[in-house]
Amino acid sequence: MSPTTSCLLRTILICHYAVYANSFTIQPSLITVPRTSISIRPQHHYAASTKSDLTDWVIEDLEDDGQSITSADPIKAGEGDTLPTDGLTIGKMKIFAASQQDIEQNDNNNDTDDDELLYPIYLLLGRNGWGTGVHPSTRLCLEWICSTIKDGDVLLDYGCGSGILSISALHMGASRCVGVDVEAEALVTAERNLALNGWDADGRFQGLHTREVLPYDICPPQGVDVCVANILIGQLVRPSMVAAIVTNLREGGLLCLSGIRPAQIDSLKRAYDDSIEWLDDEYAELSAGETLNCIETYGFDVGQW
């Protein structure tokens, strides 16, 4: 069978994934959410734990010391990233620290036309919940999601961190997102950020530990429509991660790989070449100097991604 599924490389890398297993014709119906119906439910200063849908063994003992994993701050989010009080605009998203949720929705629209509506994203400060948009790799992924996700798509957010990519995909019309991470604290932070942004109902987001991910098990029988993996090269090329990603992506689906340096691309391609077809015209790079608030947050130039 010739390769039919795409992969993105955005130092982001986009590719086509080739399914070498049986082809499925069954297409389960997906919930399509009109973007005009999306509303953000205010839940001010959300930090304390609510009932979690994460597997019990993943979250046991995490907050037994009485210290919450997450908190709301006016300028800090993720793992201490600094966000502008008037929001960080990336693609069709405008990203705020959680305590800025009081801002009037009209301010988030920035006086744009309806076609240029900016969707607000509010992010908690977490013990382990990386991803706010101030790092070049996250920004590249957000821009790609805003231009790629279609109504009804199912997204696999591999290495979900704060959950920012899942939130943006749901804003863009995705019917469901599955967030995967190796850090239990990140899964808790992502789940709470999804709730903070109004996406905690109807099973629209599911958080999984990497040990819960099995081949051909996410969104069976055909797999997810889109996968984004913003993870460092050492993890992205592991055979177990390659298998977990490509076996859960449908034939014809899109894979966006990010979190890699330009010099690492050839190594990444070798790890995935047997399963995907690269879309080189989707390749993109971004430096710290071109990324708003990046150097201010990290205190140094993190370089080209």
Short mmCIF file of C-alpha atoms in Angstrom, two decimals:
data_model
loop_
_atom_site.label_atom_id
_atom_site.label_comp_id
_atom_site.label_asym_id
_atom_site.label_seq_id
_atom_site.Cartn_x
_atom_site.Cartn_y
_atom_site.Cartn_z
CA MET A 1 0.00 0.00 0.00
CA SER A 2 1.38 3.40 -0.88
CA PRO A 3 1.64 6.04 1.86
CA THR A 4 -1.57 8.00 2.22
CA THR A 5 -1.39 9.80 5.54
CA SER A 6 0.44 13.14 6.17
CA CYS A 7 3.09 14.24 8.65
CA LEU A 8 4.12 17.80 9.45
CA LEU A 9 7.51 18.83 10.48
CA ARG A 10 7.61 22.18 12.13
CA THR A 11 11.13 21.96 13.39
CA ILE A 12 7.40 21.52 12.96
CA LEU A 13 7.20 18.51 10.68
CA ILE A 14 4.02 17.50 8.91
CA CYS A 15 3.60 14.14 7.36
CA HIS A 16 1.18 11.68 5.87
CA TYR A 17 0.81 8.48 7.87
CA ALA A 18 0.68 5.25 5.88
CA VAL A 19 -1.58 2.55 7.27
CA TYR A 20 -0.15 -0.89 6.61
CA ALA A 21 -2.82 -2.70 8.61
CA ASN A 22 -6.31 -3.43 7.32
CA SER A 23 -8.24 -0.52 5.89
CA PHE A 24 -11.50 0.25 7.65
CA THR A 25 -14.58 1.65 5.98
CA ILE A 26 -16.67 2.12 9.11
CA GLN A 27 -16.82 5.80 10.02
CA PRO A 28 -18.46 6.42 13.41
CA SER A 29 -20.37 9.66 13.56
CA LEU A 30 -18.60 12.64 15.11
CA ILE A 31 -20.08 15.53 17.01
CA THR A 32 -19.67 18.73 15.04
CA VAL A 33 -19.74 21.90 17.11
CA PRO A 34 -20.57 25.09 15.22
CA ARG A 35 -17.96 27.66 16.16
CA THR A 36 -20.65 30.30 16.65
CA SER A 37 -22.08 28.23 19.52
CA ILE A 38 -18.87 28.13 21.54
CA SER A 39 -19.04 30.06 24.79
CA ILE A 40 -16.60 30.38 27.65
CA ARG A 41 -18.01 29.69 31.08
CA PRO A 42 -16.33 31.85 33.72
CA GLN A 43 -14.92 29.90 36.64
CA HIS A 44 -12.86 32.55 38.38
CA HIS A 45 -9.65 31.63 40.19
CA TYR A 46 -10.11 27.94 39.48
CA ALA A 47 -7.35 26.05 41.24
CA ALA A 48 -8.69 23.49 43.68
CA SER A 49 -9.34 19.95 42.56
CA THR A 50 -12.77 18.99 41.31
CA LYS A 51 -13.77 15.44 40.45
CA SER A 52 -11.24 14.12 37.99
CA ASP A 53 -11.89 11.75 35.11
CA LEU A 54 -8.26 10.61 35.12
CA THR A 55 -7.51 7.02 36.09
CA ASP A 56 -7.24 6.66 39.88
CA TRP A 57 -3.68 5.31 39.92
CA VAL A 58 -2.48 8.27 37.85
CA ILE A 59 -3.56 10.90 40.37
CA GLU A 60 -3.38 9.10 43.71
CA ASP A 61 -1.40 10.92 46.40
CA LEU A 62 -0.69 13.93 44.17
CA GLU A 63 -2.24 16.47 46.51
CA ASP A 64 -2.30 14.55 49.78
CA ASP A 65 -0.07 17.19 51.33
CA GLY A 66 -2.87 19.72 50.95
CA GLN A 67 -0.94 21.73 48.35
CA SER A 68 -2.77 22.24 45.07
CA ILE A 69 -0.88 21.40 41.89
CA THR A 70 -2.42 24.45 40.23
CA SER A 71 -3.12 28.08 41.08
CA ALA A 72 -4.42 31.18 39.32
CA ASP A 73 -2.11 34.13 38.72
CA PRO A 74 -2.59 37.41 36.81
CA ILE A 75 0.55 37.05 34.65
CA LYS A 76 2.13 33.62 35.30
CA ALA A 77 0.91 30.41 33.65
CA GLY A 78 2.21 27.00 32.68
CA GLU A 79 5.45 26.32 34.54
CA GLY A 80 6.04 29.99 35.34
CA ASP A 81 5.83 31.57 31.88
CA THR A 82 4.99 35.28 31.78
CA LEU A 83 1.97 36.29 29.69
CA PRO A 84 0.97 39.87 28.80
CA THR A 85 -1.98 41.14 30.85
CA ASP A 86 -3.74 42.03 27.59
CA GLY A 87 -3.17 38.54 26.21
CA LEU A 88 -0.77 36.80 23.84
CA THR A 89 -2.27 36.53 20.34
CA ILE A 90 -1.30 33.46 18.31
CA GLY A 91 -3.32 32.54 15.24
CA LYS A 92 -6.95 32.78 16.24
CA MET A 93 -6.20 32.40 19.96
CA LYS A 94 -5.60 35.01 22.64
CA ILE A 95 -3.88 33.52 25.67
CA PHE A 96 -4.14 34.82 29.22
CA ALA A 97 -3.03 33.79 32.69
CA ALA A 98 -6.00 32.37 34.60
CA SER A 99 -6.76 35.40 36.80
CA GLN A 100 -7.30 37.53 33.69
CA GLN A 101 -10.55 35.67 33.03
CA ASP A 102 -12.43 38.72 34.35
CA ILE A 103 -11.60 40.57 31.13
CA GLU A 104 -14.70 41.32 29.13
CA GLN A 105 -15.20 39.01 26.16
CA ASN A 106 -15.42 42.02 23.85
CA ASP A 107 -11.90 43.02 24.80
CA ASN A 108 -10.68 39.59 23.67
CA ASN A 109 -12.15 40.21 20.22
CA ASN A 110 -9.85 43.22 19.85
CA ASP A 111 -12.45 45.07 17.76
CA THR A 112 -11.98 42.67 14.85
CA ASP A 113 -14.57 41.52 12.36
CA ASP A 114 -16.53 38.35 13.13
CA ASP A 115 -14.34 36.39 10.71
CA GLU A 116 -11.29 37.40 12.73
CA LEU A 117 -12.69 36.50 16.14
CA LEU A 118 -10.02 35.62 18.68
CA TYR A 119 -10.81 32.76 21.03
CA PRO A 120 -9.61 33.37 24.61
CA ILE A 121 -7.58 30.71 26.40
CA TYR A 122 -6.98 30.95 30.16
CA LEU A 123 -4.15 28.95 31.68
CA LEU A 124 -3.36 28.04 35.27
CA LEU A 125 0.04 28.13 36.89
CA GLY A 126 0.92 24.45 37.36
CA ARG A 127 3.52 22.35 39.08
CA ASN A 128 4.01 20.56 35.76
CA GLY A 129 2.00 21.91 32.86
CA TRP A 130 4.31 23.18 30.13
CA GLY A 131 2.96 25.11 27.16
CA THR A 132 1.66 28.69 27.01
CA GLY A 133 2.71 29.94 23.58
CA VAL A 134 5.85 31.79 24.66
CA HIS A 135 8.11 28.99 23.39
CA PRO A 136 8.66 28.83 19.60
CA SER A 137 7.62 25.17 19.32
CA THR A 138 4.27 25.77 21.06
CA ARG A 139 3.61 28.85 18.97
CA LEU A 140 4.26 26.93 15.75
CA CYS A 141 1.83 24.19 16.82
CA LEU A 142 -0.86 26.71 17.74
CA GLU A 143 -0.56 28.47 14.40
CA TRP A 144 -0.82 25.15 12.58
CA ILE A 145 -3.85 24.01 14.57
CA CYS A 146 -5.63 27.29 13.81
CA SER A 147 -5.13 26.77 10.09
CA THR A 148 -5.67 23.00 9.94
CA ILE A 149 -8.31 21.67 12.35
CA LYS A 150 -11.72 21.13 10.75
CA ASP A 151 -15.13 20.74 12.35
CA GLY A 152 -15.53 17.24 13.74
CA ASP A 153 -11.81 16.34 13.81
CA VAL A 154 -10.51 14.16 16.64
CA LEU A 155 -7.11 15.29 17.94
CA LEU A 156 -4.43 13.26 19.71
CA ASP A 157 -2.38 15.73 21.77
CA TYR A 158 0.71 13.68 22.57
CA GLY A 159 2.71 15.36 25.32
CA CYS A 160 -0.25 17.60 26.19
CA GLY A 161 1.37 19.54 29.06
CA SER A 162 -0.96 22.42 29.95
CA GLY A 163 -3.59 21.27 27.43
CA ILE A 164 -3.28 24.48 25.40
CA LEU A 165 -3.22 22.66 22.04
CA SER A 166 -6.35 20.66 22.90
CA ILE A 167 -8.16 23.82 23.99
CA SER A 168 -7.27 25.57 20.74
CA ALA A 169 -8.37 22.54 18.69
CA LEU A 170 -11.75 22.48 20.44
CA HIS A 171 -12.16 26.20 19.77
CA MET A 172 -11.48 25.50 16.10
CA GLY A 173 -14.22 22.88 15.91
CA ALA A 174 -12.63 19.58 16.96
CA SER A 175 -15.22 17.16 18.31
CA ARG A 176 -12.88 15.51 20.82
CA CYS A 177 -9.30 15.68 22.08
CA VAL A 178 -7.22 12.99 23.77
CA GLY A 179 -4.33 14.38 25.79
CA VAL A 180 -1.40 12.08 26.63
CA ASP A 181 1.44 12.82 28.99
CA VAL A 182 4.01 10.95 31.08
CA GLU A 183 3.64 13.42 33.97
CA ALA A 184 0.60 12.97 36.20
CA GLU A 185 0.80 16.62 37.31
CA ALA A 186 0.60 17.72 33.67
CA LEU A 187 -2.54 15.62 33.10
CA VAL A 188 -4.19 17.19 36.15
CA THR A 189 -3.20 20.68 35.00
CA ALA A 190 -4.49 20.00 31.48
CA GLU A 191 -7.81 18.67 32.79
CA ARG A 192 -8.28 21.74 34.97
CA ASN A 193 -7.34 24.11 32.15
CA LEU A 194 -9.91 22.42 29.91
CA ALA A 195 -12.51 22.95 32.65
CA LEU A 196 -11.45 26.56 33.15
CA ASN A 197 -12.07 27.19 29.47
CA GLY A 198 -15.48 25.50 29.45
CA TRP A 199 -14.53 22.18 27.86
CA ASP A 200 -15.13 19.86 30.80
CA ALA A 201 -18.50 18.46 29.71
CA ASP A 202 -19.69 15.70 27.39
CA GLY A 203 -16.37 13.86 27.25
CA ARG A 204 -14.80 16.38 24.89
CA PHE A 205 -11.38 15.85 26.53
CA GLN A 206 -9.80 12.65 27.81
CA GLY A 207 -6.48 12.58 29.63
CA LEU A 208 -4.31 9.45 29.44
CA HIS A 209 -0.97 8.52 30.94
CA THR A 210 1.51 7.18 28.38
CA ARG A 211 1.24 3.76 30.03
CA GLU A 212 -2.47 3.71 29.15
CA VAL A 213 -1.90 4.20 25.42
CA LEU A 214 -2.16 1.01 23.37
CA PRO A 215 -1.74 0.51 19.60
CA TYR A 216 -4.97 0.95 17.60
CA ASP A 217 -6.82 1.78 20.84
CA ILE A 218 -7.55 5.51 20.56
CA CYS A 219 -10.72 6.29 18.61
CA PRO A 220 -11.09 2.81 17.08
CA PRO A 221 -11.51 1.46 14.52
CA GLN A 222 -10.03 4.11 12.24
CA GLY A 223 -7.92 6.26 14.62
CA VAL A 224 -7.69 10.00 15.16
CA ASP A 225 -7.78 12.56 12.37
CA VAL A 226 -4.90 14.70 13.63
CA CYS A 227 -2.01 14.17 16.03
CA VAL A 228 0.25 16.89 17.43
CA ALA A 229 3.37 15.87 19.35
CA ASN A 230 5.41 18.76 20.75
CA ILE A 231 8.13 16.79 22.53
CA LEU A 232 11.92 16.74 22.53
CA ILE A 233 13.75 14.61 19.97
CA GLY A 234 14.92 12.02 22.51
CA GLN A 235 11.35 10.98 23.19
CA LEU A 236 9.94 11.47 19.69
CA VAL A 237 12.28 8.91 18.12
CA ARG A 238 11.74 6.15 20.69
CA PRO A 239 10.25 3.11 18.90
CA SER A 240 7.53 2.82 21.56
CA MET A 241 6.43 6.42 20.99
CA VAL A 242 6.59 6.13 17.20
CA ALA A 243 4.36 3.04 17.40
CA ALA A 244 1.93 4.66 19.86
CA ILE A 245 1.49 7.65 17.57
CA VAL A 246 1.31 6.12 14.09
CA THR A 247 -0.94 3.18 15.03
CA ASN A 248 -3.53 5.54 16.50
CA LEU A 249 -3.66 7.86 13.48
CA ARG A 250 -6.18 7.12 10.76
CA GLU A 251 -5.26 6.53 7.15
CA GLY A 252 -5.00 9.96 5.55
CA GLY A 253 -4.57 11.68 8.90
CA LEU A 254 -2.14 14.46 9.75
CA LEU A 255 0.77 14.28 12.16
CA CYS A 256 2.52 17.44 13.37
CA LEU A 257 5.88 16.89 15.07
CA SER A 258 7.45 19.77 16.94
CA GLY A 259 9.91 20.48 19.76
CA ILE A 260 12.94 19.70 17.58
CA ARG A 261 15.97 21.65 16.41
CA PRO A 262 16.68 22.09 12.68
CA ALA A 263 19.79 19.91 12.95
CA GLN A 264 17.69 17.03 14.35
CA ILE A 265 15.27 16.71 11.44
CA ASP A 266 17.09 13.95 9.57
CA SER A 267 17.16 11.78 12.70
CA LEU A 268 13.45 12.35 13.22
CA LYS A 269 12.62 11.49 9.63
CA ARG A 270 14.54 8.22 9.85
CA ALA A 271 12.48 7.20 12.88
CA TYR A 272 9.16 7.74 11.05
CA ASP A 273 10.02 7.06 7.41
CA ASP A 274 8.54 3.55 7.38
CA SER A 275 5.12 4.86 8.34
CA ILE A 276 4.60 8.31 6.93
CA GLU A 277 5.02 10.53 3.89
CA TRP A 278 6.53 13.95 4.61
CA LEU A 279 4.86 17.15 3.47
CA ASP A 280 7.93 19.34 3.15
CA ASP A 281 5.96 22.40 2.06
CA GLU A 282 4.51 22.49 5.59
CA TYR A 283 7.94 22.79 7.21
CA ALA A 284 8.43 25.81 9.47
CA GLU A 285 11.02 27.18 11.88
CA LEU A 286 10.86 29.90 14.51
CA SER A 287 13.48 31.51 16.74
CA ALA A 288 13.21 32.80 20.28
CA GLY A 289 13.83 36.33 19.05
CA GLU A 290 10.75 36.09 16.81
CA THR A 291 8.53 34.75 19.64
CA LEU A 292 6.83 37.31 21.87
CA ASN A 293 7.73 37.02 25.58
CA CYS A 294 10.07 34.06 25.00
CA ILE A 295 13.38 35.60 26.05
CA GLU A 296 11.66 37.58 28.81
CA THR A 297 10.20 34.37 30.23
CA TYR A 298 13.26 32.13 30.03
CA GLY A 299 15.86 34.80 30.68
CA PHE A 300 18.00 33.70 27.73
CA ASP A 301 17.76 32.98 24.01
CA VAL A 302 16.46 29.41 23.62
CA GLY A 303 17.46 29.46 19.95
CA GLN A 304 15.89 28.14 16.75
CA TRP A 305 13.13 25.52 16.71
#
